[in-house]
PDB file of C-alpha atoms in Angstrom:
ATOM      1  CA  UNK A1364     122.268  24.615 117.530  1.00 32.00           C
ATOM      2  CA  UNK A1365     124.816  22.619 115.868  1.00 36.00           C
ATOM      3  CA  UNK A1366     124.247  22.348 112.161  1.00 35.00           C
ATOM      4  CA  UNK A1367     124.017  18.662 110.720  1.00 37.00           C
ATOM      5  CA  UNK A1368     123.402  17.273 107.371  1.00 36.00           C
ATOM      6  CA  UNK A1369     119.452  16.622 109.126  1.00 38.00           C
ATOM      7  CA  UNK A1370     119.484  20.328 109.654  1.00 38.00           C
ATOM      8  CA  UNK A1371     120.698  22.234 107.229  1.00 39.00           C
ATOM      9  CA  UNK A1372     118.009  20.107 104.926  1.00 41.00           C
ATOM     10  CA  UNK A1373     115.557  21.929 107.042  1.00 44.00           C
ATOM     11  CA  UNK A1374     117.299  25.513 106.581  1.00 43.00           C
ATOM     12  CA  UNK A1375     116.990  27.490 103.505  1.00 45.00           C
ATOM     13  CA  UNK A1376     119.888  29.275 101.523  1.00 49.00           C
ATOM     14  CA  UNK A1377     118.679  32.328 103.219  1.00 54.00           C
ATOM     15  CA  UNK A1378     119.010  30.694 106.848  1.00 56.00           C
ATOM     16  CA  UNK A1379     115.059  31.286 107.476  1.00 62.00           C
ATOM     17  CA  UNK A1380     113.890  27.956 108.944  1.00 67.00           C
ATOM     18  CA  UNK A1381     111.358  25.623 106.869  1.00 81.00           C
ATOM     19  CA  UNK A1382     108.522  23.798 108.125  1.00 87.00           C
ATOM     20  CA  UNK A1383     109.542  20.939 110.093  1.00 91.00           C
ATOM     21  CA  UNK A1384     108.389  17.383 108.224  1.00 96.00           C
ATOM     22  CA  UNK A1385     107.551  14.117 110.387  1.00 97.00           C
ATOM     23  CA  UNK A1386     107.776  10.805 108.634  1.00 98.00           C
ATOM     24  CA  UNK A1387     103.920   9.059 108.973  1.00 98.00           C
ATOM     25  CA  UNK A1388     103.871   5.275 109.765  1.00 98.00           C
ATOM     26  CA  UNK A1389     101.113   2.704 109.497  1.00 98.00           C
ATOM     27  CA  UNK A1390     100.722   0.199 112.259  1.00 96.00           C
ATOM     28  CA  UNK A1391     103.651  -1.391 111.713  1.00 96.00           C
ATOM     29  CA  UNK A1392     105.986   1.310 111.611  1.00 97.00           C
ATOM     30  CA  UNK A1393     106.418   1.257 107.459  1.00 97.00           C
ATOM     31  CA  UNK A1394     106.731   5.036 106.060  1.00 97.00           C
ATOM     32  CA  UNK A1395     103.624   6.201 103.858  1.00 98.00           C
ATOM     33  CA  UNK A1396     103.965   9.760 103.821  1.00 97.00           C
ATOM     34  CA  UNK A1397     105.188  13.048 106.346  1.00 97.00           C
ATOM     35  CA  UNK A1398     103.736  15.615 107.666  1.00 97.00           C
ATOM     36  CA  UNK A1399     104.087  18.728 109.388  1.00 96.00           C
ATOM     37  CA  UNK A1400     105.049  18.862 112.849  1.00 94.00           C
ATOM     38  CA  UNK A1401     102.647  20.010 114.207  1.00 92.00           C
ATOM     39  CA  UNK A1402      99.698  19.377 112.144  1.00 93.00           C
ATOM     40  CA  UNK A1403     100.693  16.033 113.129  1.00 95.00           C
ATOM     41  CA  UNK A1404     100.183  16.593 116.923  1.00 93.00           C
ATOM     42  CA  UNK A1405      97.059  18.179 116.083  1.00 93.00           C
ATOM     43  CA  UNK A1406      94.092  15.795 117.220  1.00 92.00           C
ATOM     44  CA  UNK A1407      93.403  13.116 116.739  1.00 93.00           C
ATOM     45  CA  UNK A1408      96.699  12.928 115.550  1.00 94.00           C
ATOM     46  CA  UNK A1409      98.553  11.166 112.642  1.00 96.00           C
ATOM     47  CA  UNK A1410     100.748   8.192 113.497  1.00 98.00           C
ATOM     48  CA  UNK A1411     104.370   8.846 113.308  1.00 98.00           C
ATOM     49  CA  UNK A1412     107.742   7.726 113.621  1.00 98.00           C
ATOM     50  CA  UNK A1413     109.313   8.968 116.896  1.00 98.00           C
ATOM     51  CA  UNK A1414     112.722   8.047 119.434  1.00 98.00           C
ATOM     52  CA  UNK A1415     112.912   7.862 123.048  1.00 98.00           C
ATOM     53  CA  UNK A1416     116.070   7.683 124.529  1.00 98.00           C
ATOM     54  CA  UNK A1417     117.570   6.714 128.161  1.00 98.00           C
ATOM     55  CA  UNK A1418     121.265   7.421 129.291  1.00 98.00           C
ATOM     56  CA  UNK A1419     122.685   6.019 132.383  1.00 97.00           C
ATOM     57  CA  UNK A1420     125.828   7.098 134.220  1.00 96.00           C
ATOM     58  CA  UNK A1421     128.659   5.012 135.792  1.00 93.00           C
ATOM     59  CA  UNK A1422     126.407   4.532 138.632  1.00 93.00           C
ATOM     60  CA  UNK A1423     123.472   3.098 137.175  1.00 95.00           C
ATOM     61  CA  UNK A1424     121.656   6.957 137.389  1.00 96.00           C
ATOM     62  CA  UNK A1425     119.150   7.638 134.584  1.00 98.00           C
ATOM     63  CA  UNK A1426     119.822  11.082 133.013  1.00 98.00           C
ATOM     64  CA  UNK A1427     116.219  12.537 132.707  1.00 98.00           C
ATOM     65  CA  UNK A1428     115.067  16.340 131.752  1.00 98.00           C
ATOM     66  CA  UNK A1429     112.574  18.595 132.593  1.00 97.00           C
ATOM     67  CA  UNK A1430     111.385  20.554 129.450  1.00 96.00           C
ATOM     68  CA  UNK A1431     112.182  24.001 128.764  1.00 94.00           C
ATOM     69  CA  UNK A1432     108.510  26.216 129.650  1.00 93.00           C
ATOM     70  CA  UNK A1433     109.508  27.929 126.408  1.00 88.00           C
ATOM     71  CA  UNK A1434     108.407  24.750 124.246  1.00 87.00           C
ATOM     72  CA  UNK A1435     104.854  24.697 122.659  1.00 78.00           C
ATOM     73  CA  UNK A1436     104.329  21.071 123.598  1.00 80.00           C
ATOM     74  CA  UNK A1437     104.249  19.613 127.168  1.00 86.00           C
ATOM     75  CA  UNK A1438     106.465  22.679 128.201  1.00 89.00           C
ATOM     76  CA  UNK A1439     108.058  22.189 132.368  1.00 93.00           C
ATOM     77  CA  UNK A1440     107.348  18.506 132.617  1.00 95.00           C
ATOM     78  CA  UNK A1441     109.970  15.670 133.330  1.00 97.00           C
ATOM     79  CA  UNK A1442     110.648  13.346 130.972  1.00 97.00           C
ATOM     80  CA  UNK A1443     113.152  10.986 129.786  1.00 97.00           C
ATOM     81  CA  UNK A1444     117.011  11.637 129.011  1.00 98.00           C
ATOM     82  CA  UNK A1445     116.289  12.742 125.503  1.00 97.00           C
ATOM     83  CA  UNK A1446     112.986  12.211 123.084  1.00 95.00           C
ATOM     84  CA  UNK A1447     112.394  13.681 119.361  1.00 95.00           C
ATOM     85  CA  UNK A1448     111.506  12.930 115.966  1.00 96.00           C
ATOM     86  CA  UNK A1449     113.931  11.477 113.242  1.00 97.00           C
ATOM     87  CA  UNK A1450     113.280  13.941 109.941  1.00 96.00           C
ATOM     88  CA  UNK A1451     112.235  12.122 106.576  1.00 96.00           C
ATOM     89  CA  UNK A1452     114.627   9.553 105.345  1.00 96.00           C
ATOM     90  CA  UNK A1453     117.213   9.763 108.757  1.00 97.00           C
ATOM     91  CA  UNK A1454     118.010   6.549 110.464  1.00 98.00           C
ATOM     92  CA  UNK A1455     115.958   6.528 114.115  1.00 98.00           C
ATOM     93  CA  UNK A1456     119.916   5.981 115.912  1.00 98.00           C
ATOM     94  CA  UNK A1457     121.353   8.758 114.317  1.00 97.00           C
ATOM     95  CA  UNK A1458     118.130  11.271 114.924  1.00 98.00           C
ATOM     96  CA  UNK A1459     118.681  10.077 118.655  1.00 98.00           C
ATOM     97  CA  UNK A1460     122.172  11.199 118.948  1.00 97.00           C
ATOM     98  CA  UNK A1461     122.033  14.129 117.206  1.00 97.00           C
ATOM     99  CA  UNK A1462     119.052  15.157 119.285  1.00 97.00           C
ATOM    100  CA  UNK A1463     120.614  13.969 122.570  1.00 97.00           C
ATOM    101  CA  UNK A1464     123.762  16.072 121.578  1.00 97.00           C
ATOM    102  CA  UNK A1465     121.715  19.169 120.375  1.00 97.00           C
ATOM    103  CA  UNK A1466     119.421  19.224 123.515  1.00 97.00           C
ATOM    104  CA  UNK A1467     122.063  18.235 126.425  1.00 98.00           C
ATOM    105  CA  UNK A1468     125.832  18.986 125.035  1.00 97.00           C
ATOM    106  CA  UNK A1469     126.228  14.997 125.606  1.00 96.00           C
ATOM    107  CA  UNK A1470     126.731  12.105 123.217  1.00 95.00           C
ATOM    108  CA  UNK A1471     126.354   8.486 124.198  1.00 94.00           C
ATOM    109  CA  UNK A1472     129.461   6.504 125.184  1.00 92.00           C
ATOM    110  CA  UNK A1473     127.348   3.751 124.332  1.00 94.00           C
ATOM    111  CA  UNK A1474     123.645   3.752 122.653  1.00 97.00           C
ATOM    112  CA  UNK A1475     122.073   0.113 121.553  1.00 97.00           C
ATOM    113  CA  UNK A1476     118.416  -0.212 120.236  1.00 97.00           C
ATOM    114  CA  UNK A1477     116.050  -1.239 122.969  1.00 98.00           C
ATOM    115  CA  UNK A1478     112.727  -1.957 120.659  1.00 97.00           C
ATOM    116  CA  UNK A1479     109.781   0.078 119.856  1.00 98.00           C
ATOM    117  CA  UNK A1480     106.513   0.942 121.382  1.00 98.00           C
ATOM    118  CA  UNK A1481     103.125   2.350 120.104  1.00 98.00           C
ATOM    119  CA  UNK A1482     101.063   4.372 121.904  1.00 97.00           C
ATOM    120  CA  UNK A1483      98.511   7.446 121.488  1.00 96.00           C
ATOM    121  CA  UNK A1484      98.812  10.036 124.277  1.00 93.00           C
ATOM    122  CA  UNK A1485      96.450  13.260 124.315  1.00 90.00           C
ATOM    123  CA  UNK A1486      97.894  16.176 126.612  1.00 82.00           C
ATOM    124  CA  UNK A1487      95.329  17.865 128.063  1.00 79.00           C
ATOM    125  CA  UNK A1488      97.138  21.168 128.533  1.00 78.00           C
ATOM    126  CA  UNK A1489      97.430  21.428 125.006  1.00 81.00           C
ATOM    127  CA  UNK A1490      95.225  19.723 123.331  1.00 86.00           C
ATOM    128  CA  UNK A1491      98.023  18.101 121.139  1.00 89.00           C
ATOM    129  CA  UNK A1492      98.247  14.396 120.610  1.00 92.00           C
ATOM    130  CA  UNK A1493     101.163  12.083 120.240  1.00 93.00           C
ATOM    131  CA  UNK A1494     100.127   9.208 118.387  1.00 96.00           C
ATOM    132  CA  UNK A1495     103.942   7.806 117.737  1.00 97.00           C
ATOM    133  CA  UNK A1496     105.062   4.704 116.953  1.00 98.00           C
ATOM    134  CA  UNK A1497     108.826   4.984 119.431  1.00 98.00           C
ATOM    135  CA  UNK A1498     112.035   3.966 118.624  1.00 98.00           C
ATOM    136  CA  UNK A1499     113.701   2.901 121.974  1.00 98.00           C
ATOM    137  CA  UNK A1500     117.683   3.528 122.692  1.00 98.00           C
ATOM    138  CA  UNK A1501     119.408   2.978 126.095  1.00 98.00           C
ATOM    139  CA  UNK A1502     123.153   3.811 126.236  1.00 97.00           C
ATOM    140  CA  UNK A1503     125.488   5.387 128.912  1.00 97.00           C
ATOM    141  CA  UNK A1504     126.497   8.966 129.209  1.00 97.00           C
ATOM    142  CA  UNK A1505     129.776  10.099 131.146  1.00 95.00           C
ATOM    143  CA  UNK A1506     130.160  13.224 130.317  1.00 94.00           C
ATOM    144  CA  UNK A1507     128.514  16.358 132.648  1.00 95.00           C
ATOM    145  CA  UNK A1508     125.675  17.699 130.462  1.00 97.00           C
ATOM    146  CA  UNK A1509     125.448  20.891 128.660  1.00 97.00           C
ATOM    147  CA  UNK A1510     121.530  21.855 127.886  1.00 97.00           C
ATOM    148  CA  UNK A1511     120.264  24.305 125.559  1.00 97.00           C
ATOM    149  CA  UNK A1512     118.301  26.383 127.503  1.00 96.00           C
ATOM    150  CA  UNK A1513     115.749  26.605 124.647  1.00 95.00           C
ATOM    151  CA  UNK A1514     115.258  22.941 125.119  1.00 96.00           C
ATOM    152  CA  UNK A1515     115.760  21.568 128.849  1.00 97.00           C
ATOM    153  CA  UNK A1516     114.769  23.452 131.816  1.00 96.00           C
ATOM    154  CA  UNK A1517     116.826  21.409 133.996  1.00 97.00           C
ATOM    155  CA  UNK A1518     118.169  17.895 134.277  1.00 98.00           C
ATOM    156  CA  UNK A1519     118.787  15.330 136.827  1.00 98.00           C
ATOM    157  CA  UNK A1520     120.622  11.774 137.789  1.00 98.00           C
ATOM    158  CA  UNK A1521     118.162   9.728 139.593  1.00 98.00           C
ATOM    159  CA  UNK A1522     118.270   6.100 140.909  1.00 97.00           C
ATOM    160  CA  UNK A1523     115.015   3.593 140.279  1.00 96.00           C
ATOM    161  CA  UNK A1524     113.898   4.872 144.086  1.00 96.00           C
ATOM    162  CA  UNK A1525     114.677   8.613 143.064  1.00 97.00           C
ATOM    163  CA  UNK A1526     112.806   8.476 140.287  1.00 97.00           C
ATOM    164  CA  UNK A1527     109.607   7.108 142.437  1.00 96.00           C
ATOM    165  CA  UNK A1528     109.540   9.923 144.656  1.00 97.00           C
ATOM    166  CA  UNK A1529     109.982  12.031 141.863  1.00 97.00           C
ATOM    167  CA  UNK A1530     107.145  10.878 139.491  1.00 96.00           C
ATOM    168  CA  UNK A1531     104.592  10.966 143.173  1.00 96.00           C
ATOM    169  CA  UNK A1532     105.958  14.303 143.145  1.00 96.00           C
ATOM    170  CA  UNK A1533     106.325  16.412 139.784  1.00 97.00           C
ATOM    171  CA  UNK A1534     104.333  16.078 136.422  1.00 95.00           C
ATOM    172  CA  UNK A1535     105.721  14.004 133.782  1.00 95.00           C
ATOM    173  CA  UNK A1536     105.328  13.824 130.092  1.00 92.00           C
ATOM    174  CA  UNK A1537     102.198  12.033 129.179  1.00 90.00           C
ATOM    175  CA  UNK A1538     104.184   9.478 127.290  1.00 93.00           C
ATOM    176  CA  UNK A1539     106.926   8.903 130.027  1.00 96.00           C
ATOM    177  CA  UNK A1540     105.577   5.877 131.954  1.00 96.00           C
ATOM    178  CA  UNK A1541     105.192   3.855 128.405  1.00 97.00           C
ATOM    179  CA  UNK A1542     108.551   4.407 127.071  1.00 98.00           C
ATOM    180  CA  UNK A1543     109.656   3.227 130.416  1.00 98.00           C
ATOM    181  CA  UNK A1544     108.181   0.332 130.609  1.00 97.00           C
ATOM    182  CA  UNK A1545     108.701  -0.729 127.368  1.00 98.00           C
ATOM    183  CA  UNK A1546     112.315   0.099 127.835  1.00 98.00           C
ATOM    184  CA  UNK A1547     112.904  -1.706 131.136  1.00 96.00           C
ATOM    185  CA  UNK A1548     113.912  -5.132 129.624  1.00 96.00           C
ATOM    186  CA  UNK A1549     117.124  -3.308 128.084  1.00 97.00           C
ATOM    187  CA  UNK A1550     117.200  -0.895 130.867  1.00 97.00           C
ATOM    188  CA  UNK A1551     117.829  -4.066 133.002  1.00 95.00           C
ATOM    189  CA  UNK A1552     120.373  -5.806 130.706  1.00 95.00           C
ATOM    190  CA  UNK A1553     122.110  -2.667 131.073  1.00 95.00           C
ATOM    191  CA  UNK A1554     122.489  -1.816 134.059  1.00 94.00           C
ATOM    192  CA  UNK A1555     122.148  -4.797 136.111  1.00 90.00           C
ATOM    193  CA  UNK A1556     119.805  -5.892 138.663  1.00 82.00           C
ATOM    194  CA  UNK A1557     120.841  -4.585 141.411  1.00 76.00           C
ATOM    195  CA  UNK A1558     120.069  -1.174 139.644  1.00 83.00           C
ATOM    196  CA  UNK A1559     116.445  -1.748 140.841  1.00 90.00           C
ATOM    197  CA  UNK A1560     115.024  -1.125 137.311  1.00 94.00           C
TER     198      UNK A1560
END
């Protein structure tokens, strides 16, 4: 993994990792406090600040993922192009890059805020709870992805139709449907309508 001023906060001098801190949100998406990562998945959950984000390529493709099994939390699902938690005190954009760069080898040729969205999602295979208050970003991608294999079990270009079939077909990330929805408006600006989003 790439180091970044976000992570080598989170590394200490003798490289062992440190407990990774979420930044807690009331209702209206103001910081009051942080808490653990995964204490704050833990149910019922604590609100906290979180990013979705959705790259497109040259033909109006959405880049989605499908986890790595290896991760604790909704391990082998699909999901969106990139999603992830800004540390305390980093800007929402530049947690989204640096994630979408760290998971997929990629960075946005383009990224613009898309809004932000609210939701509380148990997942029953786990038990965990994402009660996040979402960032949105939607941006174009033209470079061939890269994945960490500790982070992405596989990725995929799919059209609006694709992505249909898909969702009929293969589990998704409990969250999935409501950061796309609340991203379409921007999706649409983005890519056009005869995209189909």
């Amino acid at each position: 993994m790439p180091t970044t001023p976000a992570t080598a906060a989170n590394s200490s001098p003798n490289g062992t990792m440190q407990p990774i801190l979420l930044e807690l949100v009331d209702e209206n998406g103001h910081t009051i406090g942080t808490a653990e990562k995964l204490s704050a998945h833990q149910a019922p959950g604590q609100l906290h600040r979180a990013f979705s984000v959705f790259l497109f390529d040259e033909h109006g493709r959405l880049l989605i993922q499908r986890r790595a099994l290896g991760k604790y939390h909704s391990p082998g699902v699909w999901s969106n192009t990139c999603c992830g938690h800004p540390y305390p005190g980093e800007a929402p954009f530049t947690a989204a890059a640096r994630r979408t760069y760290e998971e997929l080898g990629v960075s946005p040729s383009l990224m613009a805020e898309a809004g932000t969205v609210r939701y509380n999602h148990p997942d029953p295979a786990s038990g965990l709870v994402e009660q996040e208050f979402n960032h949105l970003f939607v941006g174009l991608v033209q470079a061939a992805p890269r994945p960490d294999a500790q982070e992405v079990g596989e990725t995929a270009f799919v059209t609006a139709a694709e992505l249909v079939e898909r969702h009929a077909r293969d589990p998704f990330s409990a969250w999935f449907m409501t950061v796309l929805d609340a991203a379409r408006p921007a999706i649409k600006e983005l890519t056009g309508t005869a995209g189909g989003w």
